[in-house]
Each structure stands twice: as structure tokens, then as C-alpha cells.
Coordinates of C-alpha atoms in Angstrom, one line a residue:
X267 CA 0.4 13.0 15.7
X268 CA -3.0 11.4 15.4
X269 CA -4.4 14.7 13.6
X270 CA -1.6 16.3 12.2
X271 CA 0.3 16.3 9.1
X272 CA 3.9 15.3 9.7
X273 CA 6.8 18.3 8.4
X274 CA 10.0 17.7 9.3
X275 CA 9.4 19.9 13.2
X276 CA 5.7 18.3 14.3
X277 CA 7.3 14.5 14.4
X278 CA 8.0 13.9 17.8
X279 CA 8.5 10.6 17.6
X280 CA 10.9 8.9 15.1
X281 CA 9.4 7.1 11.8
X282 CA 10.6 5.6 9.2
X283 CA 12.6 7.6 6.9
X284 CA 10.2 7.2 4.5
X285 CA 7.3 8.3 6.6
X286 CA 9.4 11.4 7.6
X287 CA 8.5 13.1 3.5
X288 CA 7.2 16.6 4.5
X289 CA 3.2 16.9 5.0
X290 CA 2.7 13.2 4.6
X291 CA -0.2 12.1 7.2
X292 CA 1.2 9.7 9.8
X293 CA 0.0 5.8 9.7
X294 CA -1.9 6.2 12.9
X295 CA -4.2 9.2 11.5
X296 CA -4.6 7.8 8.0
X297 CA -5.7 4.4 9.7
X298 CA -8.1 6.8 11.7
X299 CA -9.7 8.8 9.0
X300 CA -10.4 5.6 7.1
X301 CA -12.0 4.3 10.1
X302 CA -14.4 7.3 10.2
X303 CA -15.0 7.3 6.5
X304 CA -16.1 3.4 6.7
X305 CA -18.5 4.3 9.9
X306 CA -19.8 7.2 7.9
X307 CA -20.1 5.0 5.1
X308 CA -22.3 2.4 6.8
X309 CA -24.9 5.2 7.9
X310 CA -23.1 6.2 11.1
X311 CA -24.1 9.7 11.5
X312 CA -21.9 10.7 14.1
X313 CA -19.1 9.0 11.8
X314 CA -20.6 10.9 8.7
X315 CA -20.2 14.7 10.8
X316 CA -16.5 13.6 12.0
X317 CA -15.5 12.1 8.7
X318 CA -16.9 15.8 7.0
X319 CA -15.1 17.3 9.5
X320 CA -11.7 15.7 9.6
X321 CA -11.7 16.2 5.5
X322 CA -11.7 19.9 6.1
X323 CA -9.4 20.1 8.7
X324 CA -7.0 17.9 6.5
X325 CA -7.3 20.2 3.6
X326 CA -6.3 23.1 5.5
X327 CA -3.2 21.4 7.3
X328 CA -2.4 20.2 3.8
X329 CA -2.5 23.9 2.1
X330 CA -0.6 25.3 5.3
X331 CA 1.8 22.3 5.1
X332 CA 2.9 22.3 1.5
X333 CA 3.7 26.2 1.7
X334 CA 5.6 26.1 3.8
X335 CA 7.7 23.1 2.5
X336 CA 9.8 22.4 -0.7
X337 CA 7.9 21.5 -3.4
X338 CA 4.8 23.6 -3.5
X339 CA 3.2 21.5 -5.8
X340 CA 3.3 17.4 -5.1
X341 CA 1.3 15.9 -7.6
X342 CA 0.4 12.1 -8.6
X343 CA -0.7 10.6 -12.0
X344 CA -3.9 8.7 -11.5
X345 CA -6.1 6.0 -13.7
X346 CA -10.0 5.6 -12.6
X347 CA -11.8 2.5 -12.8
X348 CA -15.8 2.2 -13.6
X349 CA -15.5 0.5 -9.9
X350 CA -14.3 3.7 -8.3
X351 CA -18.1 4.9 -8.8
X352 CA -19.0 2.5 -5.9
X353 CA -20.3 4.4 -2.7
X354 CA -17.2 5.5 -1.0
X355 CA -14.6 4.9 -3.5
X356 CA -13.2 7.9 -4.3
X357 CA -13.5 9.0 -1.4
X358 CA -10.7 6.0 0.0
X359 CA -8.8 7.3 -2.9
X360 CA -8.7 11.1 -2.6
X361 CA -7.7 10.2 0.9
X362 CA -4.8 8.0 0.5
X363 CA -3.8 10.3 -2.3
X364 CA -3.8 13.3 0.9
X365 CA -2.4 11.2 3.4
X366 CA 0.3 10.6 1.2
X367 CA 1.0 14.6 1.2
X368 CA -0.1 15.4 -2.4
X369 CA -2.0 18.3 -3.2
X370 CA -2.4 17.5 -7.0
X371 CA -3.6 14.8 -8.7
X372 CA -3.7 14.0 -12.3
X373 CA -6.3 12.5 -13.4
X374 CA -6.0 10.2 -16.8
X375 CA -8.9 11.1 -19.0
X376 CA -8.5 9.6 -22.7
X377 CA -5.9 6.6 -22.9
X378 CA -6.4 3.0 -24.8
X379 CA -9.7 4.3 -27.4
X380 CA -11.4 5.0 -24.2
X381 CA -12.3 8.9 -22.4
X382 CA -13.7 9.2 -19.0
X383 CA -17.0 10.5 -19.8
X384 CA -20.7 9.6 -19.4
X385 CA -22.0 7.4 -22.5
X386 CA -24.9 9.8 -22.5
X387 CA -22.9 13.0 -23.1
X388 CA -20.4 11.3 -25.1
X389 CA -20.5 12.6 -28.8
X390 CA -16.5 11.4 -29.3
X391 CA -15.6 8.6 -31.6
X392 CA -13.9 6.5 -28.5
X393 CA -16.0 4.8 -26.4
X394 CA -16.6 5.7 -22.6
X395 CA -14.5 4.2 -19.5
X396 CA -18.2 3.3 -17.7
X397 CA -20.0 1.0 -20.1
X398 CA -22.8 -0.6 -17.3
X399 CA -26.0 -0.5 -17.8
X400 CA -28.1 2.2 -16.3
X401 CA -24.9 4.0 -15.5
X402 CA -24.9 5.5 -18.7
X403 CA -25.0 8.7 -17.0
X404 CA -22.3 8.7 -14.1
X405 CA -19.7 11.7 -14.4
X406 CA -16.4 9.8 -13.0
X407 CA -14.5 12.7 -14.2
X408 CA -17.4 15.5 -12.3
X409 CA -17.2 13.4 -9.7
X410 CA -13.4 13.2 -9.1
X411 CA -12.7 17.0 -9.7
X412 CA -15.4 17.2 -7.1
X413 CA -14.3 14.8 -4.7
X414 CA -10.7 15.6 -4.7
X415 CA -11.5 19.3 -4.1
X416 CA -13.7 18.8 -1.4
X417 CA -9.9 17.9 0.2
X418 CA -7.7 20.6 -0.9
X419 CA -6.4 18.9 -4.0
X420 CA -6.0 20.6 -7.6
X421 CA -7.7 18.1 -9.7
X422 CA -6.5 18.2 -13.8
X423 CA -7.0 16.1 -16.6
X424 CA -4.2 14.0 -18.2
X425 CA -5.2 13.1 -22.2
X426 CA -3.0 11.2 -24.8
X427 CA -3.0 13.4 -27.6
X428 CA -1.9 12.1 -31.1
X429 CA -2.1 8.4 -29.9
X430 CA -5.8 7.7 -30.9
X431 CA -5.5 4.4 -29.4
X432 CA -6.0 1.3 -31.3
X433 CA -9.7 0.8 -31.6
X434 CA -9.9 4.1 -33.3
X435 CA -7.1 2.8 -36.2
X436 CA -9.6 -0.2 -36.9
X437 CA -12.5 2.2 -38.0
X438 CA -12.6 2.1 -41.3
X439 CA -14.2 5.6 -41.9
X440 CA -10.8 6.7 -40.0
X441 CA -7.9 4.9 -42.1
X442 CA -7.4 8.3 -43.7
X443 CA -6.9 9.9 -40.5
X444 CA -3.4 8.2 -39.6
X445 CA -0.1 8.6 -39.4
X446 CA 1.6 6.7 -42.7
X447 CA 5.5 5.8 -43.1
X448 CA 6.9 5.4 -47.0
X449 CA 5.8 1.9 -47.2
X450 CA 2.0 3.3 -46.4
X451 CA 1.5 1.9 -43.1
X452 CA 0.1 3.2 -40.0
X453 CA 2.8 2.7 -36.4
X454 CA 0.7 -0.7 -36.2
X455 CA 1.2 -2.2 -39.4
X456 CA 5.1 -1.1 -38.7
X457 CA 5.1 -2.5 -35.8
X458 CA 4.0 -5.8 -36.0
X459 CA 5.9 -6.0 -39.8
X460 CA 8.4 -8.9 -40.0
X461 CA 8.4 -9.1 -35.8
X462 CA 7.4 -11.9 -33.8
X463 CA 4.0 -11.0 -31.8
X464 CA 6.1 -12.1 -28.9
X465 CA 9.1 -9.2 -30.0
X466 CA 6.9 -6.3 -30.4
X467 CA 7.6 -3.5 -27.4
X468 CA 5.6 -3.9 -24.4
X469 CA 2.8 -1.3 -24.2
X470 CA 2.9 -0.1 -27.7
X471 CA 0.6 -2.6 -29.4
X472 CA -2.6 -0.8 -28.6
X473 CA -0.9 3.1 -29.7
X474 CA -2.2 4.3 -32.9
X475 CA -1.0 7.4 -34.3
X476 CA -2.9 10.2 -36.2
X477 CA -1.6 12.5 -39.0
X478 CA -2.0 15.6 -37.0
X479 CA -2.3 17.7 -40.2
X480 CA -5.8 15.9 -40.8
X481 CA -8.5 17.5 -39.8
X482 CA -11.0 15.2 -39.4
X483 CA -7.9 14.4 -36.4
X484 CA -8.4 17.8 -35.0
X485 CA -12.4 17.9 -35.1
X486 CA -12.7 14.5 -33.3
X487 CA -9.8 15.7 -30.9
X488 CA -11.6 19.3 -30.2
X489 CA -15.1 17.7 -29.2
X490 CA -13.3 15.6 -26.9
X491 CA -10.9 18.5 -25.3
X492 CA -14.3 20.6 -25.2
X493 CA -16.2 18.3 -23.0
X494 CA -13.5 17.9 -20.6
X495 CA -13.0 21.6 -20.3
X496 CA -17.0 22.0 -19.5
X497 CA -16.6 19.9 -16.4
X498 CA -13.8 22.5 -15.2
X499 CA -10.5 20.8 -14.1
X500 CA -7.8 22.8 -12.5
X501 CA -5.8 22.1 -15.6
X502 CA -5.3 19.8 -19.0
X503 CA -2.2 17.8 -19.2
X504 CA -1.2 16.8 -23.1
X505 CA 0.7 13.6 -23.2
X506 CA 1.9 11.7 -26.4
X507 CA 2.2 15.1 -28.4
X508 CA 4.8 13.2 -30.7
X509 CA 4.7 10.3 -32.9
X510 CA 5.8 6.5 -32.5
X511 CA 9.0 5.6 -31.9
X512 CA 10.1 3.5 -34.2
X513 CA 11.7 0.1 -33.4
X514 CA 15.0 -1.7 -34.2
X515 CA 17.6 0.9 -36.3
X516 CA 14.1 3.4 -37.4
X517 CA 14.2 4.5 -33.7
X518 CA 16.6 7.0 -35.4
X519 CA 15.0 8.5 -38.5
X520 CA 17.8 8.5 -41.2
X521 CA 15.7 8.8 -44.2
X522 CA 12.7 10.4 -45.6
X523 CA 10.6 6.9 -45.9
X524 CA 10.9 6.6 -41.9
X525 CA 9.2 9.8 -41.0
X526 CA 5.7 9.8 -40.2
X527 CA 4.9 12.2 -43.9
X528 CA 3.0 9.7 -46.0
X529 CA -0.7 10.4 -45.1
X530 CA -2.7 12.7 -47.4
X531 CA -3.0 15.7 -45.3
X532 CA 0.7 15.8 -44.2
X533 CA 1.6 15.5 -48.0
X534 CA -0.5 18.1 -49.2
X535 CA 0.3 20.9 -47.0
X536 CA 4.3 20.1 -47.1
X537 CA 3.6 20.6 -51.0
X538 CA 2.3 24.0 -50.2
X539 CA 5.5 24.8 -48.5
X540 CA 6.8 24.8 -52.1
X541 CA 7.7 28.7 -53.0
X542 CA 8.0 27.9 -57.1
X543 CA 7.8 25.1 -59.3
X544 CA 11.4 24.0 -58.9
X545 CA 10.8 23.6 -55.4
X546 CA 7.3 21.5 -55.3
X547 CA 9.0 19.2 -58.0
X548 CA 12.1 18.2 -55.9
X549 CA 9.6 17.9 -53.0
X550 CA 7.4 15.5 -54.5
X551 CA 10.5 13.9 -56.2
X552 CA 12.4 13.5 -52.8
X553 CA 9.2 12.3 -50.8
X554 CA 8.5 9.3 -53.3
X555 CA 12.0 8.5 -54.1
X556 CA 14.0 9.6 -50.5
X557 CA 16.3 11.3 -52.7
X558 CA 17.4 14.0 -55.4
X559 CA 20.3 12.8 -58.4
X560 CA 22.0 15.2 -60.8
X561 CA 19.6 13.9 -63.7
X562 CA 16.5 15.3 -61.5
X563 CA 18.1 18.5 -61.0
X564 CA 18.7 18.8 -64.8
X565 CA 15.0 17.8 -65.6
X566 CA 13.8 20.0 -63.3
X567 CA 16.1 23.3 -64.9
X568 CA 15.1 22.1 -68.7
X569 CA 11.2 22.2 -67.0
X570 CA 11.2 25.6 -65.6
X571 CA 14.0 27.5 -67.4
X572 CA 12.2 30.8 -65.9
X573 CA 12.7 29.6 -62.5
X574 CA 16.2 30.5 -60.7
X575 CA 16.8 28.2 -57.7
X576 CA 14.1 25.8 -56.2
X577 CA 12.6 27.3 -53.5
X578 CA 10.6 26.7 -50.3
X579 CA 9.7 28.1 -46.9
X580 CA 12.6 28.4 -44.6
X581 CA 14.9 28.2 -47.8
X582 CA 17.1 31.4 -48.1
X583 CA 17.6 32.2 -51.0
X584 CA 21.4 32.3 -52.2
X585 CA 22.2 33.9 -55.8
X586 CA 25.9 32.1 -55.7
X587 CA 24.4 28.8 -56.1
X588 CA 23.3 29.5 -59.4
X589 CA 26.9 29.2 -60.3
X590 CA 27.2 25.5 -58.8
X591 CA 27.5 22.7 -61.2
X592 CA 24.2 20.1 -60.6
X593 CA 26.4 18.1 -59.7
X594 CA 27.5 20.3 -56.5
X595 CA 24.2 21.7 -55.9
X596 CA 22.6 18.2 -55.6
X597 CA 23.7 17.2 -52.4
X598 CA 23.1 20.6 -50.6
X599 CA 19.5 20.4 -51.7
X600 CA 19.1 16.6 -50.7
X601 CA 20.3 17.8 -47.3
X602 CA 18.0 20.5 -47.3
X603 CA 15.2 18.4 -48.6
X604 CA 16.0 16.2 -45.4
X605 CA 15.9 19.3 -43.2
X606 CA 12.7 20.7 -44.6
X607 CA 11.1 17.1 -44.2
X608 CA 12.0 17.2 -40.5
X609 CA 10.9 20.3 -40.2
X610 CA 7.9 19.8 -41.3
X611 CA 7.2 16.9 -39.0
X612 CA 8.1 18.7 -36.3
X613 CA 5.6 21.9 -37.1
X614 CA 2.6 19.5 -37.4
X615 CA 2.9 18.2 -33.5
X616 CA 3.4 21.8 -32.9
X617 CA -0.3 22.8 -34.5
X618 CA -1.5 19.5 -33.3
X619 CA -0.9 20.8 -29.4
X620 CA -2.0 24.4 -30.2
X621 CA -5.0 23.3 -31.8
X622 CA -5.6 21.1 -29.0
X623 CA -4.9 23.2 -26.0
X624 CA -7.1 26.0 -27.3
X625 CA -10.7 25.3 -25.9
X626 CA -8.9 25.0 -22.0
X627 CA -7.0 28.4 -23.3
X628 CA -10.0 30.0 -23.9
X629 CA -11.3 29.4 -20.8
X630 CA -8.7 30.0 -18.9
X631 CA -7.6 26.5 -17.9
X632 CA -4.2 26.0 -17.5
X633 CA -2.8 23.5 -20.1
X634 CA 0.6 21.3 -20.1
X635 CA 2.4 19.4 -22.2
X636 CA 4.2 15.4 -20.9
X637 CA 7.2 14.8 -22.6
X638 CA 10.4 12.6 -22.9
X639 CA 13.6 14.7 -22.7
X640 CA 15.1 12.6 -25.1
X641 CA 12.1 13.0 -28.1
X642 CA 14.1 15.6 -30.0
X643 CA 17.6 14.7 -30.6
X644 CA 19.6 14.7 -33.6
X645 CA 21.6 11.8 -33.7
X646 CA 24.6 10.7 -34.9
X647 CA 25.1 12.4 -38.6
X648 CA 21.8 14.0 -40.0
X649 CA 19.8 11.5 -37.9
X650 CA 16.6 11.9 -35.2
X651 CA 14.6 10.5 -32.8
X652 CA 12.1 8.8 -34.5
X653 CA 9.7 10.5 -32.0
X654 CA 9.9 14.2 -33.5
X655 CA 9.0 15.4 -30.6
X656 CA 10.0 19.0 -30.6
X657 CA 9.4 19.8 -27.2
X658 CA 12.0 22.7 -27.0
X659 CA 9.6 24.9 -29.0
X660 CA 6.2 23.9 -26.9
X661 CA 4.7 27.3 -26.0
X662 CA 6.7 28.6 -22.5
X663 CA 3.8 29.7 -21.0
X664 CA 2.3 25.9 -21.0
X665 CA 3.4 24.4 -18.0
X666 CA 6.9 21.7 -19.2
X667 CA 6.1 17.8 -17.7
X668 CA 9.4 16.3 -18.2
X669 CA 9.2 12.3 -18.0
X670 CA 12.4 12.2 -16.1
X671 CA 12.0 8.2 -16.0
X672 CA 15.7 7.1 -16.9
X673 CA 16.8 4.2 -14.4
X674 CA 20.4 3.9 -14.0
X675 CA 20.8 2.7 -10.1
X676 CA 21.1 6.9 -8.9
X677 CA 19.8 10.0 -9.8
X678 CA 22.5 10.6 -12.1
X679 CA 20.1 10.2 -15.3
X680 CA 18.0 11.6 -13.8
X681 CA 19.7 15.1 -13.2
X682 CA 21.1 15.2 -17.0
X683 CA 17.5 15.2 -18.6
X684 CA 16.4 17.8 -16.0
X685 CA 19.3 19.8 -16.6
X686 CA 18.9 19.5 -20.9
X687 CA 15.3 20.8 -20.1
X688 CA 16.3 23.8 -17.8
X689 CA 19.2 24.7 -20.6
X690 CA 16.5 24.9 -23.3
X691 CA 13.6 26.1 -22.0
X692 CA 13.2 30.1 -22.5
X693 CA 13.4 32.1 -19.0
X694 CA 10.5 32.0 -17.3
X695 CA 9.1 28.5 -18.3
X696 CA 7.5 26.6 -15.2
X697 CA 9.2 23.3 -15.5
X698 CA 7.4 20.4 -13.5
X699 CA 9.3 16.9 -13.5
X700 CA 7.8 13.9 -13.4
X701 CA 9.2 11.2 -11.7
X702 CA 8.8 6.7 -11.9
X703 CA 9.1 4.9 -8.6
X704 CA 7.7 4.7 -4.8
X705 CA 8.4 5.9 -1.2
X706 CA 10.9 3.9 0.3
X707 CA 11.8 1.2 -2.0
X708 CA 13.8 1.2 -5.4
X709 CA 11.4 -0.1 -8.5
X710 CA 13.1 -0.8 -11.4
X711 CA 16.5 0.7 -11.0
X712 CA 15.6 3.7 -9.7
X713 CA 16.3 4.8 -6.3
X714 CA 13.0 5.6 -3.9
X715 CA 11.4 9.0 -4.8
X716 CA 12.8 10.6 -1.4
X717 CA 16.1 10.1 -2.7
X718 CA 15.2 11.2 -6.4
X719 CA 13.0 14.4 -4.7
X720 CA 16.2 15.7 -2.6
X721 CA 18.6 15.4 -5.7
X722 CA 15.8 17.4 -7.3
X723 CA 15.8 20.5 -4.7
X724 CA 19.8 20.2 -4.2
X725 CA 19.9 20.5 -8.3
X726 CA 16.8 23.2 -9.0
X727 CA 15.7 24.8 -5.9
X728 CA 13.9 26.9 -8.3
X729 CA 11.8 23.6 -8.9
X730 CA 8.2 24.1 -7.1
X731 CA 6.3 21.0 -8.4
X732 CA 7.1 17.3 -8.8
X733 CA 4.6 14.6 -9.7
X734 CA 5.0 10.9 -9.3
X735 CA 3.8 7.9 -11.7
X736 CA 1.5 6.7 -10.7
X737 CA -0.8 6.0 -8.0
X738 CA -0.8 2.0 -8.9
X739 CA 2.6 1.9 -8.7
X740 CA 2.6 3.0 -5.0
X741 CA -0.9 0.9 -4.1
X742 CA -0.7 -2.1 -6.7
X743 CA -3.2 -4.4 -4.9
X744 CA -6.0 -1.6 -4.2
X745 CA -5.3 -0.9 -8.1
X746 CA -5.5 -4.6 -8.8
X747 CA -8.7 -4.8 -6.9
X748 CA -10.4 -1.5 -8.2
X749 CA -9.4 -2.7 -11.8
X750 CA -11.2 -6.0 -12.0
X751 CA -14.5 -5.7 -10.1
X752 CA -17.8 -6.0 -10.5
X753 CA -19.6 -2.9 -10.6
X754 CA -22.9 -4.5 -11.1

């Protein structure tokens, strides 16, 4: 047991059930390698040869372990701290990350106006995780690829995408770059609008959205995506390729002025999805108003009497409803209005992901895309999530990262997102859920991941990978500690 990887036939002794998950490293091994890796640390050279050794060894048991059990793929979402650069300190987390039986790990690499890359070699408008001086050169990101192949693990990069993260909203040579509602405000100024600082949703305060029609959005966006991709991750994972969602009754968009289409970029190419004059005149009319009346219609007609029906893409024409009275045809086109407006939110996170995934494309990088299951529903009559998050029409050969995060006591919730992402996704799609919680213990209404992981295979055998969120959540005080020290 000391040296071996524990599947569900090498135990010979009983363990606790949650110790019994297949290839996880039993405690008495794990407290072993550690010891080596603290001699080899200290200059031990003995240690230093055993420590080397026992990392390969691992990484072999590892591979041989998780092919031969169900999933293929166990993955972990993972956020580095500047003091993870201390001697040794990704090394103790790569291990604990192996011993656990994971041969992925997800590394978070652009979150909260900050990207994980040297200040030196960072030509982005965010500034770098590692701010010390004379570290302005350390490579956490190089480093952590490096160190968590060196033990068997596939090592990608996990970036927010069209949350630019707050610092970047207070810019003021960026204000033109966000995301604007009908009343001209950016998901912060919403936010904090007529609510108590003390009301506003925990964890959304520092997310700032971009218009991801602008293309100063996309330029700033590429240079970052670009760098990563140099320093060769096993893959690029998109998260936050929506926008906000909206609080109070606006989490369900029921009107024009509470979509995210108010920015000059976003305006200006939905304009050029006007096909004649008619149409760009009821667009501009229903945009600024959030709404069409007969006396619009009429103006419209009397302007451009050569015109037959107002027209725009996706708009089929229909000779018969030349023979409506305005005062039938009017609320056909408001609906339509509505439908292109939604439409055309949903296309912009939809160019916003392919313009961000291409760099890793070219390369050859696998890419993926995080979403919530629930981001693109139509609710209730004409209504939607506020998120537009139109994740059923992500490219199928992305790799799908359902956030299946409900909590509801079982994996009952759980199982109903999976199963609305299998039903949509076009054959062939590798779907990879992502599952909230820990081994052993239920966190926040939701039952320990061994339970939620054999509901999973008993569901979607077809299933081969499954991550968990997060690392901190299953070691909060090695988190705690790596968070707020000293590096220097």
C-alpha cells in the first residue's frame, strides 16, 4: 500500500469509503512522498534521488490506474498564488493534486484584472498575478505546466473571457469597450443602482463585462490568449463566455433595454443587419424606444414608399404581409424586433469565443468552453436568461464544461442539467462535467463528489472526464496559507 495507487482490487486493507475513489494514493504513501520531497528539499541528496524517483514511478501508476478505471480523465480547477513560487511549492501542490488521483489540472490564468504572467513579458492591459520585486520575471504559469507534467498530469489554462474584471472597467481609455444596458451603464453601474452595498450578489462586484463586438475587446483579449498559448498548455478552457446576469426581475430579459446592446460597436453592426431602409429604421426605432406603434409603421411606409416589407438578416421574407393592416403587422414585427435583438446578443458571445479560441486553434491546442446549463433559457413568454449564454451552438468540436453546480440535498439537479446538455449537444460532442464539493463530506447541499461521480457513470457511462471545483475547496487552510504570505 505504501507505493501503490489504491483501485478498487490493490486495497487490501479496508479504508474509508472515501479513500477507496479509484487511483487515489493511500494516506500512508502520500505522508511518505511528502516526507521525501521535504528531505530533498532541505539538500538531502539521497532524499532528492528518491523523491525524483518516486515522482516517476507515480506518474506511471497514475497513467496505468486511470485507464483502466472510469473516468479517464479526473481533473481539478486550480488558483496559484505569487507564494507558490517558493522553493518546493508546487511541487507539494502537484503532489497532493496526484495523490488525490487526478491526472488533470486546470490551471486559472486571467480572473479578477489579473493574468498569470511574468511583468516582464506582459504586454496585456491587466496587471500580473506576481508583482515582487525582482520577480518580475518568474513564469508561474511555465513553471506549473512544467511541474505538473513532470508527474503525469495534463496541465491547461482556465481564462475568464468577456469578464474583463473590474480594474479594467475603471480605465478610462476603456469605457468604450463595455457592455452598456438602455440606461447606458456598464453590469457595475447596474449593479450597484438603487441596491444596498450590503445587497449586491456575492462575487459579482469585481465582474466587468465587455461588448464583445468591440474590437479594441478582441485585440486586448488576443495578446493575452497568444501569450498563454506560447508557454504550451495541454489545453485553453473559456469561462464567462456570456454576459452578467442581471439581478432582481432583469435576471430574465423581457425587454430590449435589459439586454447587454447599448455599446457602440454592438449598435453599429446590429444596424448592419438591416437588409433595406424599412428595416434599419424600425431597428433604430425599437432599440431606443423598446418598441414599434402603428404610427411608426405608417412613418416608416410614407418614408420609403419604394420599399416592400422591412427587412433584415434572418427575416423571411413573406409577400402576404403586405396585405396586413399596420395595425396587424405591428406586433409581428415588435416580436420579431425582440427576436432579432436576442439574436443578435447571442451571435456576439458566439464571435467573441471564436475569435478567442483561434490562436490555441492554430496551434493545435485543444480549447473549451465552462458554462452554466441554465444560461440559455427562454423563460416564461418571450423571456431569457439575462446571461445569453448560447452554449447549445458552441462549436462541437470544443470540448462542453458543464458547471453542473445545482445543490438540492442529491444528485437529482444534478442529473437534469447533464441530461439538458447531452439532449442538445450534436453527436459526437465530448461533454466534460464539472462538479462543486469534496470527498467525503457534503458542502453546501450537495452530496460528497463520490456520490455525485457514481450517479454520473450510472447516468452517462459514455462520460470519460469529470473535474472538480476547486482545489481550495478540498484543502482550505493550505489555500488560506498559500494566499496570504509573504513572498519576500
Amino acid at each position: 500500500m505504501t507505493n501503490s495507487l489504491v483501485s478498487g482490487t490493490i486495497a487490501s486493507q479496508p479504508l474509508p469509503p472515501w479513500t477507496q475513489m479509484a487511483c487515489q494514493l493511500s494516506p500512508e504513501a502520500s505522508q511518505q512522498k511528502e516526507s521525501w520531497r521535504i528531505a530533498a528539499l532541505n539538500g538531502d541528496r539521497k532524499a532528492q534521488k528518491r523523491y525524483k524517483s518516486l515522482i516517476a514511478e507515480n506518474a506511471r501508476q497514475l497513467q496505468e490506474c486511470r485507464s483502466q478505471n472510469w473516468p479517464r480523465n479526473q481533473a481539478i480547477w486550480l488558483r496559484l498564488y505569487p507564494c507558490d513560487l517558493r522553493p518546493g511549492g508546487l511541487d507539494e501542490i502537484m503532489d497532493r493534486i496526484v495523490n488525490k488521483g487526478y491526472n488533470q489540472v486546470y490551471v486559472e490564468v486571467f480572473y479578477d484584472s489579473q493574468v498569470l504572467l511574468p511583468q516582464a513579458e506582459n504586454n496585456t492591459p491587466w496587471q500580473s498575478v506576481v508583482k515582487s520585486p525582482g520577480l518580475e520575471r518568474a513564469d508561474l504559469l511555465a513553471q506549473a505546466i512544467q511541474t505538473g507534467r513532470d508527474r503525469g498530469l495534463k496541465v491547461y489554462a482556465w481564462l475568464f473571457t468577456m469578464n474583463f474584471g473590474y480594474a479594467y472597467a475603471q480605465r478610462p481609455d476603456r469605457q468604450s469597450v463595455l457592455a452598456r444596458n438602455g440606461l447606458g451603464q456598464d453590469n457595475l453601474a447596474a449593479l450597484y443602482n438603487g441596491t444596498a452595498e450590503e445587497e449586491v450578489p456575492k462575487g459579482d462586484s469585481g465582474k466587468a463585462f465587455i461588448d464583445p463586438y468591440n474590437l479594441q475587446a478582441r485585440e486586448d483579449y488576443n495578446k493575452l490568449v497568444q501569450a498563454v498559448v506560447k508557454r504550451k498548455p495541454d489545453g485553453l478552457l473559456f469561462d464567462y463566455v456570456r454576459y452578467p446576469r442581471s439581478t432582481g426581475e432583469a435576471s430574465v430579459a423581457t425587454k430590449v433595454q435589459e439586454l447587454w446592446l447599448y455599446s457602440e460597436a454592438t449598435q453599429q453592426v446590429l444596424y448592419q443587419r438591416a437588409m433595406n431602409n424599412k428595416g434599419l429604421a424600425l431597428i433604430r426605432r425599437f432599440l431606443n424606444q423598446g418598441y414599434i406603434t402603428v404610427a411608426d409603421l405608417a412613418q416608416v411606409d410614407e418614408m420609403y414608399p419604394e420599399e416592400g416589407e422591412p427587412l433584415w438578416q434572418g427575416r423571411n421574407l413573406d409577400l402576404t404581409k403586405n396585405l396586413l393592416s399596420p395595425q396587424e403587422r405591428q406586433p409581428i414585427l415588435q416580436q420579431e424586433l425582440w427576436e432579432l435583438s436576442v439574436a443578435h446578443a447571442a451571435q456576439g458571445v458566439l464571435d467573441f469565443l471564436a475569435s478567442a479560441k483561434s490562436p490555441a486553434q492554430q496551434q493545435g491546442i485543444p480549447t473549451g468552453a465552462v458554462f452554466f446549463p441554465g444560461g440559455n433559457r427562454a423563460i416564461g413568454q418571450g423571456g431569457y436568461d439575462s446571461r445569453i449564454q448560447p452554449w447549445d451552438r458552441f462549436p462541437a468540436a470544443m470540448e462542453w464544461h458543464p458547471m453542473v453546480y445545482k445543490a438540492c440535498n442529491d444528485t437529482s439537479c444534478i442529473l437534469e442539467d447533464l441530461q439538458r446538455v447531452i439532449s442538445l449537444a450534436p453527436s459526437g460532442t465530448q461533454i466534460n462535467p464539472a462538479l462543486a464539493g469534496d470527498w467525503g463530506i457534503s458542502v453546501s447541499n450537495r452530496p460528497p463528489l463520490e456520490l455525485q461521480m457514481q450517479a454520473i457513470r450510472q447516468f452517462a457511462p459514455q462520460i470519460d472526464t469529470v473535474s472538480h471545483f476547486a482545489f481550495s475547496w478540498q484543502e482550505p487552510e493550505l489555500d488560506r496559507e498559500r494566499k496570504f504570505c509573504q513572498i519576500n
